[in-house]
Coordinates of C-alpha atoms in Angstrom, one line a residue:
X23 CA 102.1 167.1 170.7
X24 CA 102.4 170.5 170.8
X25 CA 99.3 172.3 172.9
X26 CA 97.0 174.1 170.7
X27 CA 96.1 177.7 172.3
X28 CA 92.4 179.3 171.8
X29 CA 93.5 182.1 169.6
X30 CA 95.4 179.2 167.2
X31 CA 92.0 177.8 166.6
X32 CA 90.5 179.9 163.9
X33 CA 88.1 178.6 161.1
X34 CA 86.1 181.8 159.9
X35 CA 83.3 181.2 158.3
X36 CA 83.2 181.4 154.7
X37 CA 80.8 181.9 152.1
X38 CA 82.1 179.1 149.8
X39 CA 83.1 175.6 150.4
X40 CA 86.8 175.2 149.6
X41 CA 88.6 171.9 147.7
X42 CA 85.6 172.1 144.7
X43 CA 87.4 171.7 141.3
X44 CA 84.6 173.1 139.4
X45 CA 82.2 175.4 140.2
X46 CA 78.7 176.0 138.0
X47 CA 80.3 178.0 135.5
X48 CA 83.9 176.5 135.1
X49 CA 83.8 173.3 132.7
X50 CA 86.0 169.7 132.9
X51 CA 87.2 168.8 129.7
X52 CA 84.4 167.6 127.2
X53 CA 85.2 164.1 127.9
X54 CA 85.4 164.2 131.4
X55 CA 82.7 166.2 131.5
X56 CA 80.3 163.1 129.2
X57 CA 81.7 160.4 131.6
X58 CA 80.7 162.8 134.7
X59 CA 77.3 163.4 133.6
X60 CA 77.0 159.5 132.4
X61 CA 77.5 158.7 136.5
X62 CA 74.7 161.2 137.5
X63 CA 72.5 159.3 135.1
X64 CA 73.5 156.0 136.3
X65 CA 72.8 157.6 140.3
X66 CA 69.4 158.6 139.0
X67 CA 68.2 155.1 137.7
X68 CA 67.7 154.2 141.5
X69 CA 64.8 156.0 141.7
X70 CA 63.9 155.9 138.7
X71 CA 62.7 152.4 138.3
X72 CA 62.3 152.0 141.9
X73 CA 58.8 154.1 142.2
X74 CA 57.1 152.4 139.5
X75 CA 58.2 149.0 140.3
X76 CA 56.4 149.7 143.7
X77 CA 53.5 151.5 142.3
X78 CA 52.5 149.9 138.6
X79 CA 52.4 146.3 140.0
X80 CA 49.9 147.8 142.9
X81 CA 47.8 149.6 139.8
X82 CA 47.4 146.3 137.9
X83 CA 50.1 146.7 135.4
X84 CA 52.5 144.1 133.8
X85 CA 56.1 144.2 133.2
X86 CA 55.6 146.1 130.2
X87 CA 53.8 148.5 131.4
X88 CA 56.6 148.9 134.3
X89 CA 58.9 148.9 131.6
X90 CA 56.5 151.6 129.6
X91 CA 56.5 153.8 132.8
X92 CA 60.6 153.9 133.9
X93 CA 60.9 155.2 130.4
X94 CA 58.7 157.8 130.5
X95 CA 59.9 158.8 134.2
X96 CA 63.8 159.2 132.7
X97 CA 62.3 160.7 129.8
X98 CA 60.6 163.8 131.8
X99 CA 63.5 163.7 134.3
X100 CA 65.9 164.7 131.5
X101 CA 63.6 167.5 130.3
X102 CA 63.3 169.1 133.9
X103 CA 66.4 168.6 134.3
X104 CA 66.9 170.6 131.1
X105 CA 64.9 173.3 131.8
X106 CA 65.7 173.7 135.7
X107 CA 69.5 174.4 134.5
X108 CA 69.1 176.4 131.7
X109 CA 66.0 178.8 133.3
X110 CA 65.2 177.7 137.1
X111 CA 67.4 178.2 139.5
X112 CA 70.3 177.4 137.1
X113 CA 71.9 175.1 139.9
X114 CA 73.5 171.8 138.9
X115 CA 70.8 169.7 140.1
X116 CA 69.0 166.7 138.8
X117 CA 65.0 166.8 139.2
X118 CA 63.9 163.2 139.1
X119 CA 60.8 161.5 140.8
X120 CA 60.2 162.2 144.5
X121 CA 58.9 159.0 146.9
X122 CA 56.7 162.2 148.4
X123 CA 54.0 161.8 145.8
X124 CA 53.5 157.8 147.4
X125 CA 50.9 158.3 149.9
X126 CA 48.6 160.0 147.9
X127 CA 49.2 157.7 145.1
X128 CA 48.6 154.9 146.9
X129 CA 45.6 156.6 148.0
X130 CA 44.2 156.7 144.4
X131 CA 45.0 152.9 144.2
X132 CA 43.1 152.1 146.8
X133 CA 40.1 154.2 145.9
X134 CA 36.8 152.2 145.7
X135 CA 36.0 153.5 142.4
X136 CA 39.3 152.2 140.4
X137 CA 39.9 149.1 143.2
X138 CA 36.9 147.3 142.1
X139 CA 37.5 147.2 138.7
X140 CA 38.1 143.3 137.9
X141 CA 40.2 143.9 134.8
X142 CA 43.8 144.4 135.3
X143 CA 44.8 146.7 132.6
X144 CA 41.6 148.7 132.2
X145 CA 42.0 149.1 136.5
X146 CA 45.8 150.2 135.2
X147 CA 44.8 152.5 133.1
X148 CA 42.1 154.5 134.7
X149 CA 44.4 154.9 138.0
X150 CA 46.9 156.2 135.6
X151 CA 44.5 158.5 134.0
X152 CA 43.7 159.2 137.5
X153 CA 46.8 160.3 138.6
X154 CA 47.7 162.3 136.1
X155 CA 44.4 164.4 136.6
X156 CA 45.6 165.2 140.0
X157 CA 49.1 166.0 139.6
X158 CA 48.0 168.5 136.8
X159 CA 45.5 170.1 139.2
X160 CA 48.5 170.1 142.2
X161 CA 51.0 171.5 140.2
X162 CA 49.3 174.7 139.9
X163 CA 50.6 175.2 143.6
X164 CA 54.1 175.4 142.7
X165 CA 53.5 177.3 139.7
X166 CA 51.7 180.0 141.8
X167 CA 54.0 180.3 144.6
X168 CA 57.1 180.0 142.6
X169 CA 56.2 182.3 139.3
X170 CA 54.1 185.4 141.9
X171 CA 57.2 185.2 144.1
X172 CA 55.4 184.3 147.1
X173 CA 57.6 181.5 147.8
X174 CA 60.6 184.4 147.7
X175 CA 58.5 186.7 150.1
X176 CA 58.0 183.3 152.6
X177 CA 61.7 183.3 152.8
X178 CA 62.3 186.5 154.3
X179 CA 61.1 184.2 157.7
X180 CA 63.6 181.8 156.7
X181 CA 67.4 182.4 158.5
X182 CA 70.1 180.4 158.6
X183 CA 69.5 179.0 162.2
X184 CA 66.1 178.1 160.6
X185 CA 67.2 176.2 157.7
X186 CA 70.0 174.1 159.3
X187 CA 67.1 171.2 160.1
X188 CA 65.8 171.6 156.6
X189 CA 68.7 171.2 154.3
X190 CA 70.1 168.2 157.1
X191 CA 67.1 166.0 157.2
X192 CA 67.1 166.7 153.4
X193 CA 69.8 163.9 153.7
X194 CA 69.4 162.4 157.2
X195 CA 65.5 161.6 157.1
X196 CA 66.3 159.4 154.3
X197 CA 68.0 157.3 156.3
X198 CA 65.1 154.7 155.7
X199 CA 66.7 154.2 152.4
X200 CA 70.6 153.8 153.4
X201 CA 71.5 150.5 155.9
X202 CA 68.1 149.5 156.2
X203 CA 68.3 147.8 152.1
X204 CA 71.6 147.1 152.4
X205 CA 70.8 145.1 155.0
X206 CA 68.2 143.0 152.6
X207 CA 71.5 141.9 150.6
X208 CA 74.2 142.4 152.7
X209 CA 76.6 140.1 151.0
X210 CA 76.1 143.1 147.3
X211 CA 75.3 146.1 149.9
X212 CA 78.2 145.4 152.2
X213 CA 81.1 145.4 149.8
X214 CA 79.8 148.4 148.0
X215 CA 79.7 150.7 150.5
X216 CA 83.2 149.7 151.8
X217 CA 84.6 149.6 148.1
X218 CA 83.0 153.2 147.6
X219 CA 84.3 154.8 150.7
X220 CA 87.9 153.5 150.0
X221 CA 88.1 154.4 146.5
X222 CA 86.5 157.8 146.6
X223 CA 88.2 158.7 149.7
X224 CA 91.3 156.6 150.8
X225 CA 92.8 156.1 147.4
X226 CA 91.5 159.4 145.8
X227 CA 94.9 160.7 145.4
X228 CA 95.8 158.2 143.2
X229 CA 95.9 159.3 139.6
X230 CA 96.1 157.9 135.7
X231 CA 98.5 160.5 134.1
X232 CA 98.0 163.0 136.7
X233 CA 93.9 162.7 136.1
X234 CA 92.0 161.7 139.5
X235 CA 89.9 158.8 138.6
X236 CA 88.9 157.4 141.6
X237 CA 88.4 160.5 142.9
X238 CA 85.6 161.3 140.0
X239 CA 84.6 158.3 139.2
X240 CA 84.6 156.1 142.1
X241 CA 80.7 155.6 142.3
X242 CA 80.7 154.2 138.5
X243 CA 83.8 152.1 139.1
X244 CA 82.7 151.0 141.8
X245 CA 78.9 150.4 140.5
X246 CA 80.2 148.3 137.9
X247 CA 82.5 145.6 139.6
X248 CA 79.8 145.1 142.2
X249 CA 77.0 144.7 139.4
X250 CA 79.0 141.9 137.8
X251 CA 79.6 140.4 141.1
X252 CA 75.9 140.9 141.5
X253 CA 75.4 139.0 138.3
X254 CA 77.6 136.1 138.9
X255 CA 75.7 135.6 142.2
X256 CA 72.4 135.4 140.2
X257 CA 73.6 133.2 137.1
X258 CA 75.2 130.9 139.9
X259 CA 72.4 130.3 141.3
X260 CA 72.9 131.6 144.8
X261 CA 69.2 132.9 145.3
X262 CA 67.9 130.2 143.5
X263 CA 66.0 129.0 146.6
X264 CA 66.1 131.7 148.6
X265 CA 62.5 133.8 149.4
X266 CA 61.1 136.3 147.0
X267 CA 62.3 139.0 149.0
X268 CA 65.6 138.0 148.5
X269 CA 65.3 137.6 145.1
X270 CA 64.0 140.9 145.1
X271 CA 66.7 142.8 146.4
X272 CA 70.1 140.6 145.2
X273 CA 69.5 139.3 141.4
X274 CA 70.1 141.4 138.9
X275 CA 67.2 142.5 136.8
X276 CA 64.6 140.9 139.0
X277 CA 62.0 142.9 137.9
X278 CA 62.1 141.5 134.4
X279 CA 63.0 145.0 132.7
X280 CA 65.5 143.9 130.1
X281 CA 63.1 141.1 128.5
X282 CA 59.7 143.5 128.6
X283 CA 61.5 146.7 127.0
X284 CA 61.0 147.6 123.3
X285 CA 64.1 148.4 121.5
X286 CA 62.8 151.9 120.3
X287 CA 59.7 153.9 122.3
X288 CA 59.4 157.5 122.4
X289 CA 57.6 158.9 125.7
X290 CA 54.5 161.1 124.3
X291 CA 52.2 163.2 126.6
X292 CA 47.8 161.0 126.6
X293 CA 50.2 158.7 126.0
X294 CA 48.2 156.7 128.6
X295 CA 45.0 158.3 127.2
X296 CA 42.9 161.4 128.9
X297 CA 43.4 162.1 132.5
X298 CA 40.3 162.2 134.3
X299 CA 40.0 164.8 137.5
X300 CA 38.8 163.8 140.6
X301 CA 39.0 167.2 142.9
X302 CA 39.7 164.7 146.6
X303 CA 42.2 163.0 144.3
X304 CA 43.7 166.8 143.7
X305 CA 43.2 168.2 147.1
X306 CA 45.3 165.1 148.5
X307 CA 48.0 165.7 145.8
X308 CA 48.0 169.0 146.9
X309 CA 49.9 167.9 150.0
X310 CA 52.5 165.7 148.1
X311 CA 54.0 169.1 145.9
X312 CA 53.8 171.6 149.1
X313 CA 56.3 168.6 150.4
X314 CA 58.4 168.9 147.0
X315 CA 58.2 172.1 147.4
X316 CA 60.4 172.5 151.1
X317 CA 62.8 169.6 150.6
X318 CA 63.5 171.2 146.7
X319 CA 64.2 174.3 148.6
X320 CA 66.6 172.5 151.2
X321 CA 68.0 170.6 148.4
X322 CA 68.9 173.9 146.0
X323 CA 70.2 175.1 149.2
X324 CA 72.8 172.2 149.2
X325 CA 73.5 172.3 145.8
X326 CA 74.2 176.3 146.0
X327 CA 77.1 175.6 148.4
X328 CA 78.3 171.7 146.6
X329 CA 78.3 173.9 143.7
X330 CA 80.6 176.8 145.2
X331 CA 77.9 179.5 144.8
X332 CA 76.2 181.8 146.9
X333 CA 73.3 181.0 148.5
X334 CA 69.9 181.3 146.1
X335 CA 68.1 184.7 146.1
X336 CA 64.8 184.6 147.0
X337 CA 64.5 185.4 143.4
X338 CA 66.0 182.7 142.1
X339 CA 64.7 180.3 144.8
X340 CA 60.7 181.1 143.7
X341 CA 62.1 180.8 139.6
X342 CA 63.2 177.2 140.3
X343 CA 59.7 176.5 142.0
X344 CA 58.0 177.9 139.3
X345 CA 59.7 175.6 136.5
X346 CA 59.4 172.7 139.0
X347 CA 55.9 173.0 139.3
X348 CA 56.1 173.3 135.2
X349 CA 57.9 169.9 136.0
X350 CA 55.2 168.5 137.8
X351 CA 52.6 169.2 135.0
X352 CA 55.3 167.7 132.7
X353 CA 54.6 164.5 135.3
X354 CA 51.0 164.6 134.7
X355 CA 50.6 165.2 131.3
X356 CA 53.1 162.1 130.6
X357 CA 51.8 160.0 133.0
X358 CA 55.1 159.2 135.4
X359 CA 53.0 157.9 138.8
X360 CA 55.4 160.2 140.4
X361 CA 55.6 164.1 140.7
X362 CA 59.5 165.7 140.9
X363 CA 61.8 166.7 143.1
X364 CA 65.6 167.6 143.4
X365 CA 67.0 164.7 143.6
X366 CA 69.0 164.1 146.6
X367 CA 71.4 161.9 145.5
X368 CA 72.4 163.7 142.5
X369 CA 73.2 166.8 145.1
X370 CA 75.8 164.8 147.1
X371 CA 77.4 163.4 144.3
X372 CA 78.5 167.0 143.2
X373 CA 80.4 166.5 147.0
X374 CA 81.8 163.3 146.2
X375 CA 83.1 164.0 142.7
X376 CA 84.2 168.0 143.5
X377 CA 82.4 168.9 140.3
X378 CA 79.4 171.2 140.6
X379 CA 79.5 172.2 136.6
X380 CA 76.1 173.2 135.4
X381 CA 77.1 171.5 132.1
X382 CA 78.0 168.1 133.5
X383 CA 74.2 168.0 134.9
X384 CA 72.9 169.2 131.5
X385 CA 74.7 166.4 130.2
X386 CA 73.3 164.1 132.0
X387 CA 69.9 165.0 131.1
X388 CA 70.8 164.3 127.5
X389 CA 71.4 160.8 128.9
X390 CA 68.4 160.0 130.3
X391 CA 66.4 161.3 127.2
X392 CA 68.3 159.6 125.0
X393 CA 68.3 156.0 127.5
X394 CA 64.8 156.5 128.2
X395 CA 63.9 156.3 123.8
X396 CA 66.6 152.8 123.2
X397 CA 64.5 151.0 125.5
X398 CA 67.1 148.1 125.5
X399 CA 70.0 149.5 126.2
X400 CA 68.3 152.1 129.0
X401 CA 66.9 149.3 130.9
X402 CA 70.1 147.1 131.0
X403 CA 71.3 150.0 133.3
X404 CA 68.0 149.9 134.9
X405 CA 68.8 146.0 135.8
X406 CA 71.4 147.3 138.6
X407 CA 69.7 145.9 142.0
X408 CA 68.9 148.9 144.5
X409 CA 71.2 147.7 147.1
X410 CA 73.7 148.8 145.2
X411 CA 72.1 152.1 145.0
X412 CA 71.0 152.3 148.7
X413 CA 75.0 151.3 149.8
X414 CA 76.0 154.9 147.4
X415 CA 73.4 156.7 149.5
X416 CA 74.4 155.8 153.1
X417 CA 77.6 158.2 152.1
X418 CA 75.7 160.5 149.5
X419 CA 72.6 161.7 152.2
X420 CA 75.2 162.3 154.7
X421 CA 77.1 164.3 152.8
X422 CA 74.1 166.7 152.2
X423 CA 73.2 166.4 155.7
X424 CA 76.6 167.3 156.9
X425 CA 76.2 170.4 154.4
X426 CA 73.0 171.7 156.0
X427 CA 75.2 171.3 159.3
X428 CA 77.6 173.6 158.0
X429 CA 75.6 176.1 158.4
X430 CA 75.5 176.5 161.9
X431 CA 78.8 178.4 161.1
X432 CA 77.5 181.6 160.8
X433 CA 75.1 181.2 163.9
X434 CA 75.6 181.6 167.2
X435 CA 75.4 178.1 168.7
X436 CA 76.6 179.1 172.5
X437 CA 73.3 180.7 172.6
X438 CA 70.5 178.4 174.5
X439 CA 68.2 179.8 172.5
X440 CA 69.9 178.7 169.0
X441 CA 70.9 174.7 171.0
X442 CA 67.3 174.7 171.7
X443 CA 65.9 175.3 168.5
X444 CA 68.1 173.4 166.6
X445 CA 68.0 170.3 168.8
X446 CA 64.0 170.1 168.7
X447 CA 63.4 171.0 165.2
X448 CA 66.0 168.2 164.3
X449 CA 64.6 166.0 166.9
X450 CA 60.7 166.6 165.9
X451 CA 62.0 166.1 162.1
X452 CA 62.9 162.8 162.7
X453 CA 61.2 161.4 165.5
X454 CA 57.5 162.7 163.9
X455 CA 57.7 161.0 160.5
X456 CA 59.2 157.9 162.6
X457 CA 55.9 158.0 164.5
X458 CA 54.0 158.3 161.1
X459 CA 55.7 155.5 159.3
X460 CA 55.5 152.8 161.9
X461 CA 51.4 153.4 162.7
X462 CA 51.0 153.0 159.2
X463 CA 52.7 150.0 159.3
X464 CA 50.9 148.2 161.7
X465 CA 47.6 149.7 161.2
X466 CA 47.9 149.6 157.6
X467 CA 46.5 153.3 157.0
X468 CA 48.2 156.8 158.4
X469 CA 47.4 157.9 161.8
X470 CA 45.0 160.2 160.1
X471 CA 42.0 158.4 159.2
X472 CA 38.9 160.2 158.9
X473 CA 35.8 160.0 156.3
X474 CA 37.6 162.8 154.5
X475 CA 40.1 161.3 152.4
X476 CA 41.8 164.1 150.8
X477 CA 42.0 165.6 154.7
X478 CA 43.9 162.0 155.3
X479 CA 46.0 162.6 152.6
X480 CA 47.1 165.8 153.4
X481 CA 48.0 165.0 157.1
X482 CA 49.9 161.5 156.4
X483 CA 52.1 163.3 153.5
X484 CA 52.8 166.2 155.1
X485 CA 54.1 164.6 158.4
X486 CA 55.7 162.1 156.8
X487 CA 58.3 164.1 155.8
X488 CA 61.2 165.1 158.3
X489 CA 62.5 168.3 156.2
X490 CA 58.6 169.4 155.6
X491 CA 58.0 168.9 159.8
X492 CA 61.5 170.6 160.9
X493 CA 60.8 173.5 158.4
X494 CA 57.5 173.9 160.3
X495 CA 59.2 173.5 163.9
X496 CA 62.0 175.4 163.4
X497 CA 60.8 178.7 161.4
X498 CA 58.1 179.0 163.8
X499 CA 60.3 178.6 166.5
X500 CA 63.0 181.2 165.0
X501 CA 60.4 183.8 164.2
X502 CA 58.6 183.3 167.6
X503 CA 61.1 183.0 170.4
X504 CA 62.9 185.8 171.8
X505 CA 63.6 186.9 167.8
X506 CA 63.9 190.8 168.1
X507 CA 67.4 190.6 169.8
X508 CA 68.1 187.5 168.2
X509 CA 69.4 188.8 164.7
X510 CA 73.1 188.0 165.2
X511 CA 72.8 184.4 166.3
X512 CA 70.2 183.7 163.5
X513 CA 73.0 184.6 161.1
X514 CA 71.1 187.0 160.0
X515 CA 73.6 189.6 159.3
X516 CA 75.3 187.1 156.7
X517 CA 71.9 185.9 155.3
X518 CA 70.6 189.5 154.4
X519 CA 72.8 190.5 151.5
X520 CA 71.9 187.1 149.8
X521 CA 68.4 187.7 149.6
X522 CA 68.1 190.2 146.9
X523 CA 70.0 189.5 143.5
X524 CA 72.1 192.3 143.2
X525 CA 72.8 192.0 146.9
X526 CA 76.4 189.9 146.4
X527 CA 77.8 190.9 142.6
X528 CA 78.7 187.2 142.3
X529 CA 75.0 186.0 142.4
X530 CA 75.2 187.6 138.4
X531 CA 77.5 185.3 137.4
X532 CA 75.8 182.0 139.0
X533 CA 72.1 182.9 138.5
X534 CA 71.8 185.1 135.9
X535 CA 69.7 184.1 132.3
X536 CA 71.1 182.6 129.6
X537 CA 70.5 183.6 126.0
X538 CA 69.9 187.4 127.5
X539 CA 66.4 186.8 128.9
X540 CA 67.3 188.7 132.6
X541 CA 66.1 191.6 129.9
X542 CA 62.2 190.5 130.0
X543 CA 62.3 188.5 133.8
X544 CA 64.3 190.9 135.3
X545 CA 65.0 189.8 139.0
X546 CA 62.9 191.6 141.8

């Protein structure tokens, strides 16, 4: 093998990741472009039924009312979804429920006030009513930051070098959520994740009349042989005396979905009746959205450069918050038992498939509205067991991970100053929320636990999440250490034209309004 010299080894950095097929504004046929957006609603059941199985049974609710509540989550999914591509940041991204919102959720469970009432479904429905109060009071944080643009004037601290251990543990601090259920059902998660890496990467190249199916399809495929195989295991009665947990995680539909859905129910906002407002309930919520918040702005981040598009303006960036806070009032007025998020997931599929057309998420959203009203047919989907799903994301997290990584391109990372605040930021993101999760789990209540509940709230949530704790690390670290000389190996000279929206000429083409609005929100 012929020896490689120094000057032969040249991979500028580049604005743009290259091998996408579609960008935001270039469009896969229409049916290609249905089946697409078909997958990113199958991707999205996963956490879709997954928080309110956790949460409704802990509230006092039944299987219908579990049923009652995935609906209405995939209902108000599609609409954010909606809105975030046609007016937010206008990025192909999929805003579904966030697991962020647990801890002060379960908080409000647990509160003396609903926890002593004897009767099931009236202790349902006032911790319901409960929750929605305080995700209508919370989402006035988003709403503030994102449409006064002081999210957009936080960002000028943000840098490249600073937002490497945001947009990775966006992916790699759910790594709770990859091998960990897979290894519940190893004999549904195993095959999965070996079937999905072969067919979307090994046999990609193979095509049906020159169309890459595997390539673009892979996850459904793939979904689909292992739910029937899932299904077989279940009619045959291979967990038939195996423990609950088992059962849990391996049968199909386990969580009775199919047989408590009504064939037609349309999602309505007091559907649950009037929220009532608590403001410690609020205050603790509080902490769940500023958490949405920084791993939606990691996540846009992601989906900017899946997408082929330039990095978010600050502009832009505080739009999307704005409608996602709109989002979260969307969860509160519905009654969801979760607040949203960009959905993770979603983001790396745009890597897997190399399709990051706005239209193919818009399509998708159509999808869940539509699934989430034919309660029937939306819940069969629903019946998929999350192994499945958590197999898809051991590949799908690391890809956004690995996307925040590429961003250490245009930084300096022979500087000790850069290796030092990279490697603590990313260490502290994981290691902190580590620390959280495993007191809690022994103790049975966060490491925070005062008298002040909300206080408790705010501490657990916040450190709980790794992109929330290496955001706070690292952009103190950037702005504080040796930062006056340090402009070059921040990346800051690359960084600086993106900020502003007429600052690249492209950011028009990916950002801009549609229907001629930049007229009356004209970017600032």
């Amino acid at each position: 093998m012929a020896e490689v010299k120094p000057e032969e080894i040249t991979h500028p950095p580049m604005d743009q990741l290259q091998g996408l097929e579609y960008c935001i504004g270039s469009n896969p046929s229409w049916g290609e472009a249905i089946a697409l957006g078909f997958q990113h609603y199958i991707l999205a059941l996963g956490t879709a039924v997954m928080i309110p199985t956790l949460l409704v049974p802990l509230m006092g609710g039944t299987d219908d009312d579990t049923v009652k509540v995935v609906q209405t989550l995939l209902f108000v999914t599609g609409i954010n979804t909606l809105l975030q591509t046609l007016f937010g940041t206008r990025l192909p991204t999929v805003i579904g429920g966030s697991y962020a919102f647990v801890v002060p959720i379960i908080s409000i469970i647990h509160d003396s006030s609903l926890a002593q009432i004897t009767d099931d479904h009236e202790r349902f429905l006032q911790t319901m009513k409960a929750i929605q109060g305080a995700l209508i009071v919370s989402s006035s944080i988003q709403i503030i930051l994102g449409y006064s643009q002081l999210w957009g004037i936080c960002s000028r601290f943000f840098s490249p070098l600073g937002m490497v251990p945001v947009v990775s543990l966006v992916g790699f601090g759910l790594f709770d959520r990859g091998f960990p259920v897979v290894g519940r059902c190893v004999e549904i998660g195993i095959p999965m994740l070996i079937l999905f890496i072969a067919s979307s990467q090994y046999l990609k190249h193979l095509h049906v009349r020159r169309w890459p199916i595997l390539e673009r399809f892979s996850l459904l495929i793939t979904i689909v042989i292992i739910w029937i195989y899932a299904y077989l295991l279940t009619v045959g009665g291979a967990y038939k005396h195996r423990p609950e947990r088992t059962q849990l995680n391996c049968c199909t539909d386990r969580a009775n979905l199919i047989s408590s859905a009504p064939w037609i129910q349309i999602p309505y906002p007091l559907q649950w009746g009037a929220p009532t407002f608590n403001a410690g309930h609020s205050f603790g919520m509080m902490a769940a959205v500023l958490v949405s918040l920084i791993e939606s702005t990691g996540a846009f981040k992601a989906a900017a450069r899946l997408a082929s598009a330039t990095p978010p303006p600050a502009h832009v960036l505080s739009r999307g918050i704005g409608w996602q806070g709109i989002g979260i009032l969307l969860h509160g007025l519905f009654g969801t038992a979760s607040g949203s998020t960009v959905s993770v997931e979603n983001v790396g599929l745009l890597g897997s498939t190399r399709v990051g057309s706005r239209r193919v998420t818009q399509i998708s959203s159509c999808f869940m509205i539509f699934f989430s009203i034919m309660g029937k047919f939306g819940v069969l989907f629903a019946s998929i067991p999350f192994t499945i799903f958590a197999a898809v994301y051991c590949v799908l997290f690391g890809l956004v991970a690995a996307v925040g990584l590429s961003l250490l391109q245009f930084t300096n990372m022979n500087s000790m100053r850069s290796l030092f605040i990279v490697g603590v930021s990313i260490f502290l993101g994981l290691s902190v929320p580590q620390y959280f999760f495993r007191y809690t789990l022994s103790a049975q209540h966060g490491p925070a636990h005062t008298n002040a509940g909300w206080f408790n709230d705010y501490i657990n949530t916040i450190f709980s999440s790794p992109p929330t704790v290496a955001l706070i690390v690292a952009v103190f670290l950037d702005n504080t250490l040796d930062f006056k000389d340090a402009a070059t190996d921040r990346g800051m000279p690359w960084w600086t034209r993106f900020r502003t929206f007429k600052g690249d000429s492209r950011n028009e083409e990916f950002y801009t309004l549609p229907f001629k609005l930049n007229r009356f929100f004209a970017p600032s």
